[in-house]
């Protein structure tokens, strides 16, 4: 951008900065959401809930399917770090 356009867009700088910050937060949230280590931890928690009788078999199956779909998406796209650092 040229100097004139920068000067004209200066009043919108906070909005542009906010947009950048929102994109960064969404990017990090998506990375954590599709992190294989996070998904595996959620699967383990889900199994513990089933064994403790906190959820029904049907609820377990439904949530397990959702988590396995996320894991498949993560491995297909290469999303997430997979190093167990997400959510820590």
Coordinates of C-alpha atoms in Angstrom, one line a residue:
X1 CA 0.0 0.0 0.0
X2 CA 1.1 3.5 -0.7
X3 CA 1.5 6.3 1.8
X4 CA -1.8 8.0 0.9
X5 CA -3.8 4.8 1.3
X6 CA -2.1 4.1 4.7
X7 CA -3.0 7.6 5.9
X8 CA -6.6 7.3 4.7
X9 CA -7.0 3.9 6.3
X10 CA -5.4 5.0 9.6
X11 CA -8.8 5.5 11.4
X12 CA -9.5 1.8 10.7
X13 CA -6.3 0.5 12.2
X14 CA -7.9 -0.7 15.4
X15 CA -10.5 -2.7 13.4
X16 CA -7.8 -4.2 11.1
X17 CA -5.8 -5.1 14.2
X18 CA -8.8 -6.7 15.9
X19 CA -9.5 -8.7 12.8
X20 CA -5.9 -10.0 12.8
X21 CA -6.2 -11.0 16.5
X22 CA -9.5 -12.8 15.9
X23 CA -8.0 -14.8 13.0
X24 CA -5.0 -15.8 15.2
X25 CA -7.3 -16.9 18.1
X26 CA -9.5 -18.9 15.7
X27 CA -6.4 -20.5 14.1
X28 CA -5.1 -21.6 17.5
X29 CA -8.5 -22.9 18.6
X30 CA -8.7 -25.0 15.5
X31 CA -5.2 -26.3 16.0
X32 CA -6.1 -27.5 19.5
X33 CA -9.5 -28.8 18.4
X34 CA -7.9 -31.1 15.8
X35 CA -4.8 -32.0 17.9
X36 CA -4.6 -35.8 17.9
X37 CA -3.3 -35.8 21.5
X38 CA -6.2 -33.7 22.7
X39 CA -8.7 -36.0 20.9
X40 CA -7.1 -39.1 22.4
X41 CA -7.4 -37.5 25.9
X42 CA -11.0 -36.8 25.3
X43 CA -11.6 -40.4 24.2
X44 CA -10.0 -41.6 27.4
X45 CA -12.1 -39.3 29.5
X46 CA -15.2 -40.4 27.7
X47 CA -14.4 -44.1 28.4
X48 CA -13.9 -43.2 32.1
X49 CA -17.3 -41.6 32.2
X50 CA -18.9 -44.7 30.6
X51 CA -17.2 -47.0 33.1
X52 CA -18.3 -44.7 36.0
X53 CA -21.9 -44.8 34.8
X54 CA -22.0 -41.1 34.2
X55 CA -23.1 -41.5 30.6
X56 CA -25.2 -44.2 28.7
X57 CA -23.8 -46.5 26.1
X58 CA -25.7 -44.6 23.4
X59 CA -24.2 -41.3 24.5
X60 CA -20.8 -42.9 24.6
X61 CA -21.2 -44.2 21.0
X62 CA -22.4 -40.8 19.8
X63 CA -19.6 -38.8 21.3
X64 CA -17.0 -41.5 20.4
X65 CA -18.1 -41.2 16.7
X66 CA -17.7 -37.4 16.8
X67 CA -14.3 -37.7 18.3
X68 CA -13.2 -40.4 15.8
X69 CA -14.4 -38.2 13.0
X70 CA -12.3 -35.3 14.4
X71 CA -9.3 -37.6 14.6
X72 CA -9.8 -38.8 11.1
X73 CA -10.0 -35.2 9.9
X74 CA -6.9 -34.3 11.9
X75 CA -4.8 -37.1 10.4
X76 CA -6.1 -36.5 6.9
X77 CA -5.2 -32.8 7.0
X78 CA -2.2 -33.0 9.2
X79 CA -3.8 -30.6 11.7
X80 CA -2.6 -30.3 15.2
X81 CA 0.8 -30.8 16.7
X82 CA 0.1 -34.3 18.0
X83 CA 2.7 -33.7 20.7
X84 CA 0.4 -33.5 23.7
X85 CA 1.0 -29.8 24.2
X86 CA -2.5 -28.6 23.2
X87 CA -4.6 -27.6 26.2
X88 CA -1.7 -27.5 28.6

